[in-house]
Amino acid sequence: MTRTVYVNGDYLPETEARVSIFDRGFLMADGVYEVTSVLGGRLIDFGGHLARLQRSLDELEMSNPLDAAEWLEVHRQLIARNGIDDGMVYLQVTRGNPGDRDFAFPGADCAPTVVLFTQSKPGLADSPAAKAGWKVISLPDIRWGRRDIKTVQLLYPSMAKMAAKKAGVDDAWLVEDGFVTEGTSNNAYIVKGNRIVTRALGHDILHGITRAAVLRFAREAQMEVEERNFSIDEAKAADEAFVTSASAFVMPVVQIDGVDLGDGRPGSVATRLREIYIDEMKKAAL
Ligand code: PDD
């Protein structure tokens, strides 16, 4: 089926969508993006994703091309036009096409490029992976120093994902100065007893929208949350571990660098938080 996508104000078949070769997103990864999940045809935590989009744009001195109501309308149109029940909507805003390649930012007359598309993922919330849990390896984090900005600069995360696949596992946890930063495209957590440990927010990790909601639900469920650095050795000795992202929700991690956590099966804290997260977010979906 040919998807309908959105490019700069137009809804088009994907085969007719065009972006210039001079677009700074293409030449310089000068753009930001968001991924919002869809469950039962409705958007999960849309407000959170829009707020982070604004923050990413502000950090890069880019203007926001659409207002909140317009963003919601485009998302809903794409869900409807593509008949998405479960899946995701991807949005990307780049600094646009200044007509030439130049390291300096173009002036305000250069319009941003706005692209959105959907991906259908039937049964997204019932993924068999969540029952088995993910295995991860650790790799050095060699990304740039502003990972809090959600840019389309995703080469190293892709390379790390491929290294994980070659090692026969699901993902990689990235390590900087002896401490875990995050997964290739998710935030990372360990659990010891009733305490959840995850890295504090800063420039070195993405401020996950799922992370914010999951930590809120954890505190409401009387779980202890500690936002601090942890090492791979501490993670290997944890009772359980998990990652969060808009597409994986709460995904248990059962093995790190070949070492099984607990009994090597998804832990009770991760399993419970996954249930709470999916239930609560479905109720609040737009
Ligand atoms: N990735 N950390 C990184 C590096 C990420 O790329 C992501 C999201 C997250 C989790 O953020 P959130 O909970 O807001 O999705 C953390 C998206 C899903 C992606 O690139 O597909």
CSV table of C-alpha atoms and ligand atoms in Angstrom, one decimal:
chain,number,residue,atom,x,y,z
A,1,MET,CA,0.0,0.0,0.0
A,2,THR,CA,1.3,3.5,-0.9
A,3,ARG,CA,1.4,5.6,2.3
A,4,THR,CA,0.2,9.1,2.4
A,5,VAL,CA,2.9,11.4,3.9
A,6,TYR,CA,3.1,15.1,4.7
A,7,VAL,CA,5.6,17.4,3.2
A,8,ASN,CA,5.5,21.2,3.8
A,9,GLY,CA,1.7,21.5,3.9
A,10,ASP,CA,0.8,18.8,1.4
A,11,TYR,CA,-0.5,15.3,1.9
A,12,LEU,CA,1.1,13.2,-0.9
A,13,PRO,CA,1.6,9.6,-1.9
A,14,GLU,CA,5.1,8.7,-0.5
A,15,THR,CA,6.3,8.1,-4.1
A,16,GLU,CA,5.6,11.8,-4.9
A,17,ALA,CA,7.1,13.4,-1.8
A,18,ARG,CA,10.2,15.5,-2.6
A,19,VAL,CA,12.9,17.2,-0.5
A,20,SER,CA,15.8,19.3,-2.0
A,21,ILE,CA,19.3,17.8,-2.2
A,22,PHE,CA,20.3,21.2,-0.7
A,23,ASP,CA,18.2,20.6,2.4
A,24,ARG,CA,20.4,21.1,5.5
A,25,GLY,CA,18.8,18.0,7.0
A,26,PHE,CA,20.2,15.9,4.2
A,27,LEU,CA,23.6,17.7,4.0
A,28,MET,CA,24.3,18.4,7.7
A,29,ALA,CA,21.8,16.5,9.8
A,30,ASP,CA,20.6,20.0,10.7
A,31,GLY,CA,17.2,18.9,11.9
A,32,VAL,CA,15.2,17.5,14.8
A,33,TYR,CA,12.5,14.8,15.1
A,34,GLU,CA,9.9,13.2,17.3
A,35,VAL,CA,8.3,9.8,17.3
A,36,THR,CA,4.9,9.4,18.8
A,37,SER,CA,3.2,6.0,19.3
A,38,VAL,CA,-0.3,5.3,18.2
A,39,LEU,CA,-2.4,2.7,20.1
A,40,GLY,CA,-6.0,2.1,18.9
A,41,GLY,CA,-5.7,5.0,16.5
A,42,ARG,CA,-4.9,7.5,19.2
A,43,LEU,CA,-1.7,9.4,20.1
A,44,ILE,CA,0.3,8.5,23.2
A,45,ASP,CA,1.7,11.4,25.3
A,46,PHE,CA,1.4,13.8,22.3
A,47,GLY,CA,1.7,16.9,24.6
A,48,GLY,CA,5.1,15.6,25.9
A,49,HIS,CA,6.4,15.1,22.4
A,50,LEU,CA,5.3,18.6,21.2
A,51,ALA,CA,6.9,20.2,24.3
A,52,ARG,CA,10.2,18.4,23.6
A,53,LEU,CA,10.0,19.4,19.9
A,54,GLN,CA,9.8,23.0,21.0
A,55,ARG,CA,12.8,22.6,23.3
A,56,SER,CA,14.9,21.0,20.5
A,57,LEU,CA,14.0,23.7,18.1
A,58,ASP,CA,14.8,26.5,20.6
A,59,GLU,CA,18.2,24.9,21.4
A,60,LEU,CA,19.0,25.1,17.7
A,61,GLU,CA,17.6,28.5,17.2
A,62,MET,CA,15.0,27.2,14.7
A,63,SER,CA,11.4,28.5,14.7
A,64,ASN,CA,8.5,26.1,15.1
A,65,PRO,CA,6.7,26.0,11.7
A,66,LEU,CA,3.3,24.9,13.1
A,67,ASP,CA,1.3,25.6,16.3
A,68,ALA,CA,0.1,22.8,18.6
A,69,ALA,CA,-3.4,22.5,17.0
A,70,GLU,CA,-1.8,22.3,13.5
A,71,TRP,CA,0.6,19.6,14.6
A,72,LEU,CA,-2.3,17.6,16.1
A,73,GLU,CA,-4.3,18.0,13.0
A,74,VAL,CA,-1.5,16.7,10.7
A,75,HIS,CA,-0.9,13.7,13.0
A,76,ARG,CA,-4.6,12.9,13.1
A,77,GLN,CA,-4.9,13.3,9.3
A,78,LEU,CA,-2.0,10.9,8.7
A,79,ILE,CA,-3.4,8.3,11.2
A,80,ALA,CA,-6.8,8.5,9.4
A,81,ARG,CA,-5.5,8.6,5.8
A,82,ASN,CA,-3.2,5.6,6.4
A,83,GLY,CA,-5.7,3.6,8.6
A,84,ILE,CA,-3.2,3.4,11.5
A,85,ASP,CA,-4.5,1.4,14.4
A,86,ASP,CA,-1.2,0.6,16.2
A,87,GLY,CA,2.1,2.2,15.1
A,88,MET,CA,3.8,5.5,15.1
A,89,VAL,CA,3.9,8.9,13.6
A,90,TYR,CA,7.4,10.3,12.8
A,91,LEU,CA,7.9,14.0,12.4
A,92,GLN,CA,11.0,15.8,11.3
A,93,VAL,CA,11.8,19.5,11.0
A,94,THR,CA,15.0,20.6,9.3
A,95,ARG,CA,16.5,24.1,8.8
A,96,GLY,CA,15.4,23.8,5.2
A,97,ASN,CA,17.0,24.5,1.8
A,98,PRO,CA,19.0,27.7,1.6
A,99,GLY,CA,19.9,27.0,-2.1
A,100,ASP,CA,23.6,26.4,-1.5
A,101,ARG,CA,25.8,24.5,1.0
A,102,ASP,CA,27.2,26.8,3.7
A,103,PHE,CA,28.2,26.0,7.3
A,104,ALA,CA,26.6,29.3,8.5
A,105,PHE,CA,22.9,29.1,9.3
A,106,PRO,CA,20.7,30.7,6.6
A,107,GLY,CA,18.6,33.8,7.4
A,108,ALA,CA,15.0,33.8,8.6
A,109,ASP,CA,13.8,33.8,5.0
A,110,CYS,CA,14.8,30.1,4.7
A,111,ALA,CA,11.7,28.1,5.4
A,112,PRO,CA,12.1,24.9,7.5
A,113,THR,CA,11.3,21.6,5.9
A,114,VAL,CA,8.5,19.7,7.6
A,115,VAL,CA,8.0,16.0,6.9
A,116,LEU,CA,5.8,13.5,8.7
A,117,PHE,CA,5.0,9.8,8.0
A,118,THR,CA,3.4,6.9,9.7
A,119,GLN,CA,4.6,3.3,10.3
A,120,SER,CA,2.0,0.6,11.0
A,121,LYS,CA,2.9,-1.8,13.8
A,122,PRO,CA,-0.1,-4.0,14.5
A,123,GLY,CA,0.0,-5.3,18.1
A,124,LEU,CA,2.6,-2.8,19.2
A,125,ALA,CA,1.7,-3.0,22.8
A,126,ASP,CA,1.7,-6.8,22.9
A,127,SER,CA,5.2,-7.3,21.5
A,128,PRO,CA,6.5,-10.8,22.1
A,129,ALA,CA,9.9,-9.1,22.9
A,130,ALA,CA,8.4,-7.7,26.1
A,131,LYS,CA,7.7,-11.3,27.3
A,132,ALA,CA,11.2,-12.5,26.6
A,133,GLY,CA,13.1,-9.3,27.5
A,134,TRP,CA,16.0,-7.7,25.6
A,135,LYS,CA,19.6,-8.8,25.8
A,136,VAL,CA,22.1,-5.9,25.5
A,137,ILE,CA,25.8,-5.4,25.2
A,138,SER,CA,27.8,-2.4,26.3
A,139,LEU,CA,29.6,-0.1,23.9
A,140,PRO,CA,31.5,3.2,24.3
A,141,ASP,CA,29.3,6.3,23.9
A,142,ILE,CA,31.1,8.3,21.3
A,143,ARG,CA,28.1,10.6,20.3
A,144,TRP,CA,28.3,14.4,20.5
A,145,GLY,CA,27.7,16.3,23.7
A,146,ARG,CA,24.2,17.6,23.2
A,147,ARG,CA,22.2,14.4,23.3
A,148,ASP,CA,19.3,16.2,25.0
A,149,ILE,CA,18.5,17.8,21.6
A,150,LYS,CA,16.6,15.2,19.5
A,151,THR,CA,18.6,15.7,16.2
A,152,VAL,CA,18.5,13.4,13.2
A,153,GLN,CA,22.2,12.8,13.6
A,154,LEU,CA,21.7,9.0,14.2
A,155,LEU,CA,24.7,7.4,12.7
A,156,TYR,CA,26.4,6.2,15.8
A,157,PRO,CA,23.1,4.8,17.3
A,158,SER,CA,22.7,2.9,14.0
A,159,MET,CA,26.2,1.6,14.2
A,160,ALA,CA,25.7,0.6,17.8
A,161,LYS,CA,22.4,-1.2,16.9
A,162,MET,CA,24.3,-3.1,14.1
A,163,ALA,CA,27.1,-4.1,16.5
A,164,ALA,CA,24.4,-5.4,18.9
A,165,LYS,CA,22.7,-7.4,16.0
A,166,LYS,CA,26.1,-8.8,15.0
A,167,ALA,CA,26.6,-9.9,18.6
A,168,GLY,CA,23.2,-11.7,18.5
A,169,VAL,CA,21.5,-9.3,21.0
A,170,ASP,CA,18.8,-6.7,20.9
A,171,ASP,CA,20.4,-3.4,21.7
A,172,ALA,CA,23.5,-1.7,23.2
A,173,TRP,CA,23.9,0.3,26.4
A,174,LEU,CA,26.3,3.2,25.8
A,175,VAL,CA,29.0,3.9,28.4
A,176,GLU,CA,30.8,7.2,29.0
A,177,ASP,CA,33.5,7.7,31.7
A,178,GLY,CA,32.5,4.4,33.3
A,179,PHE,CA,28.8,5.1,33.5
A,180,VAL,CA,25.8,4.1,31.4
A,181,THR,CA,24.3,7.0,29.5
A,182,GLU,CA,21.4,5.3,27.6
A,183,GLY,CA,20.5,2.7,25.0
A,184,THR,CA,20.8,3.3,21.3
A,185,SER,CA,17.3,4.8,21.2
A,186,ASN,CA,15.9,4.5,24.7
A,187,ASN,CA,16.6,5.4,28.3
A,188,ALA,CA,18.2,2.8,30.6
A,189,TYR,CA,17.3,1.8,34.2
A,190,ILE,CA,18.4,-0.8,36.7
A,191,VAL,CA,16.4,-2.1,39.7
A,192,LYS,CA,17.7,-3.2,43.1
A,193,GLY,CA,15.0,-4.3,45.5
A,194,ASN,CA,12.2,-1.6,45.4
A,195,ARG,CA,14.7,1.0,44.0
A,196,ILE,CA,14.8,2.1,40.4
A,197,VAL,CA,18.1,3.8,39.3
A,198,THR,CA,18.4,5.9,36.2
A,199,ARG,CA,20.8,8.5,35.0
A,200,ALA,CA,19.8,12.1,35.9
A,201,LEU,CA,18.8,14.5,33.1
A,202,GLY,CA,21.6,16.6,31.5
A,203,HIS,CA,23.2,17.2,28.1
A,204,ASP,CA,24.4,13.6,28.0
A,205,ILE,CA,21.0,11.9,27.5
A,206,LEU,CA,17.8,12.5,25.7
A,207,HIS,CA,15.1,13.6,28.1
A,208,GLY,CA,12.7,10.8,27.3
A,209,ILE,CA,9.0,11.5,27.3
A,210,THR,CA,8.4,7.9,28.3
A,211,ARG,CA,11.0,8.3,31.1
A,212,ALA,CA,9.1,11.2,32.6
A,213,ALA,CA,5.8,9.3,32.6
A,214,VAL,CA,7.3,6.0,33.9
A,215,LEU,CA,9.1,7.7,36.8
A,216,ARG,CA,5.9,9.5,37.7
A,217,PHE,CA,4.0,6.2,37.7
A,218,ALA,CA,6.8,4.5,39.7
A,219,ARG,CA,6.7,7.1,42.4
A,220,GLU,CA,2.9,6.9,42.5
A,221,ALA,CA,3.2,3.2,43.0
A,222,GLN,CA,5.5,3.8,46.0
A,223,MET,CA,8.6,2.6,44.2
A,224,GLU,CA,11.8,4.5,45.1
A,225,VAL,CA,13.5,6.4,42.2
A,226,GLU,CA,17.1,7.4,42.3
A,227,GLU,CA,18.4,9.6,39.5
A,228,ARG,CA,22.1,9.0,39.4
A,229,ASN,CA,24.9,7.5,37.4
A,230,PHE,CA,25.4,3.7,37.4
A,231,SER,CA,28.1,1.5,35.9
A,232,ILE,CA,27.8,-1.6,33.8
A,233,ASP,CA,29.2,-3.6,36.8
A,234,GLU,CA,26.4,-2.3,39.0
A,235,ALA,CA,23.9,-3.1,36.3
A,236,LYS,CA,25.1,-6.7,35.9
A,237,ALA,CA,24.6,-7.1,39.7
A,238,ALA,CA,21.1,-5.6,39.6
A,239,ASP,CA,17.9,-7.6,40.2
A,240,GLU,CA,16.5,-6.4,36.9
A,241,ALA,CA,16.8,-3.8,34.3
A,242,PHE,CA,14.7,-2.1,31.6
A,243,VAL,CA,14.6,0.6,28.9
A,244,THR,CA,11.9,3.0,27.9
A,245,SER,CA,11.0,4.7,24.7
A,246,ALA,CA,8.0,5.8,22.7
A,247,SER,CA,8.2,2.7,20.5
A,248,ALA,CA,9.2,0.1,23.1
A,249,PHE,CA,7.2,1.6,26.0
A,250,VAL,CA,8.8,-0.2,29.0
A,251,MET,CA,11.0,-3.1,27.8
A,252,PRO,CA,12.6,-5.5,30.3
A,253,VAL,CA,16.3,-6.1,29.9
A,254,VAL,CA,17.3,-9.7,30.9
A,255,GLN,CA,21.0,-9.9,30.0
A,256,ILE,CA,24.0,-7.5,29.9
A,257,ASP,CA,27.3,-8.4,28.2
A,258,GLY,CA,26.3,-12.1,28.5
A,259,VAL,CA,25.4,-11.9,32.2
A,260,ASP,CA,21.8,-12.9,33.1
A,261,LEU,CA,20.0,-10.5,35.5
A,262,GLY,CA,18.2,-12.4,38.3
A,263,ASP,CA,16.7,-15.5,36.8
A,264,GLY,CA,17.2,-14.2,33.2
A,265,ARG,CA,13.5,-13.4,32.8
A,266,PRO,CA,11.7,-10.1,32.8
A,267,GLY,CA,11.5,-8.7,36.3
A,268,SER,CA,8.4,-7.8,38.3
A,269,VAL,CA,9.1,-4.1,38.5
A,270,ALA,CA,9.6,-3.7,34.7
A,271,THR,CA,6.6,-5.9,34.0
A,272,ARG,CA,4.4,-3.9,36.4
A,273,LEU,CA,5.6,-0.5,35.1
A,274,ARG,CA,4.9,-1.7,31.5
A,275,GLU,CA,1.3,-2.6,32.4
A,276,ILE,CA,0.7,0.7,34.3
A,277,TYR,CA,2.3,2.8,31.5
A,278,ILE,CA,0.3,1.2,28.7
A,279,ASP,CA,-3.0,1.3,30.7
A,280,GLU,CA,-2.6,4.9,31.8
A,281,MET,CA,-1.3,6.3,28.6
A,282,LYS,CA,-4.1,4.6,26.6
A,283,LYS,CA,-6.6,6.3,28.9
A,284,ALA,CA,-5.0,9.7,28.3
A,285,ALA,CA,-4.4,9.2,24.5
A,286,LEU,CA,-5.6,11.8,22.0
B,1,PDD,N1,14.0,7.2,20.3
B,1,PDD,N2,17.2,8.1,24.2
B,1,PDD,C1,17.5,8.1,22.8
B,1,PDD,C2,18.9,8.3,22.4
B,1,PDD,C3,16.4,8.0,22.0
B,1,PDD,O1,16.6,8.1,20.6
B,1,PDD,C4,15.1,7.9,22.5
B,1,PDD,C5,13.9,7.8,21.6
B,1,PDD,C6,14.9,7.8,23.9
B,1,PDD,C7,13.5,7.7,24.5
B,1,PDD,O2,12.8,8.9,24.4
B,1,PDD,P1,11.2,8.8,24.3
B,1,PDD,O3,10.7,8.1,25.5
B,1,PDD,O4,10.8,10.2,24.3
B,1,PDD,O5,10.8,8.1,23.1
B,1,PDD,C8,16.0,8.0,24.7
B,1,PDD,C9,13.0,7.2,19.4
B,1,PDD,C10,11.8,6.3,19.8
B,1,PDD,C11,13.5,6.8,18.0
B,1,PDD,O6,14.5,7.4,17.7
B,1,PDD,O7,12.9,6.0,17.3
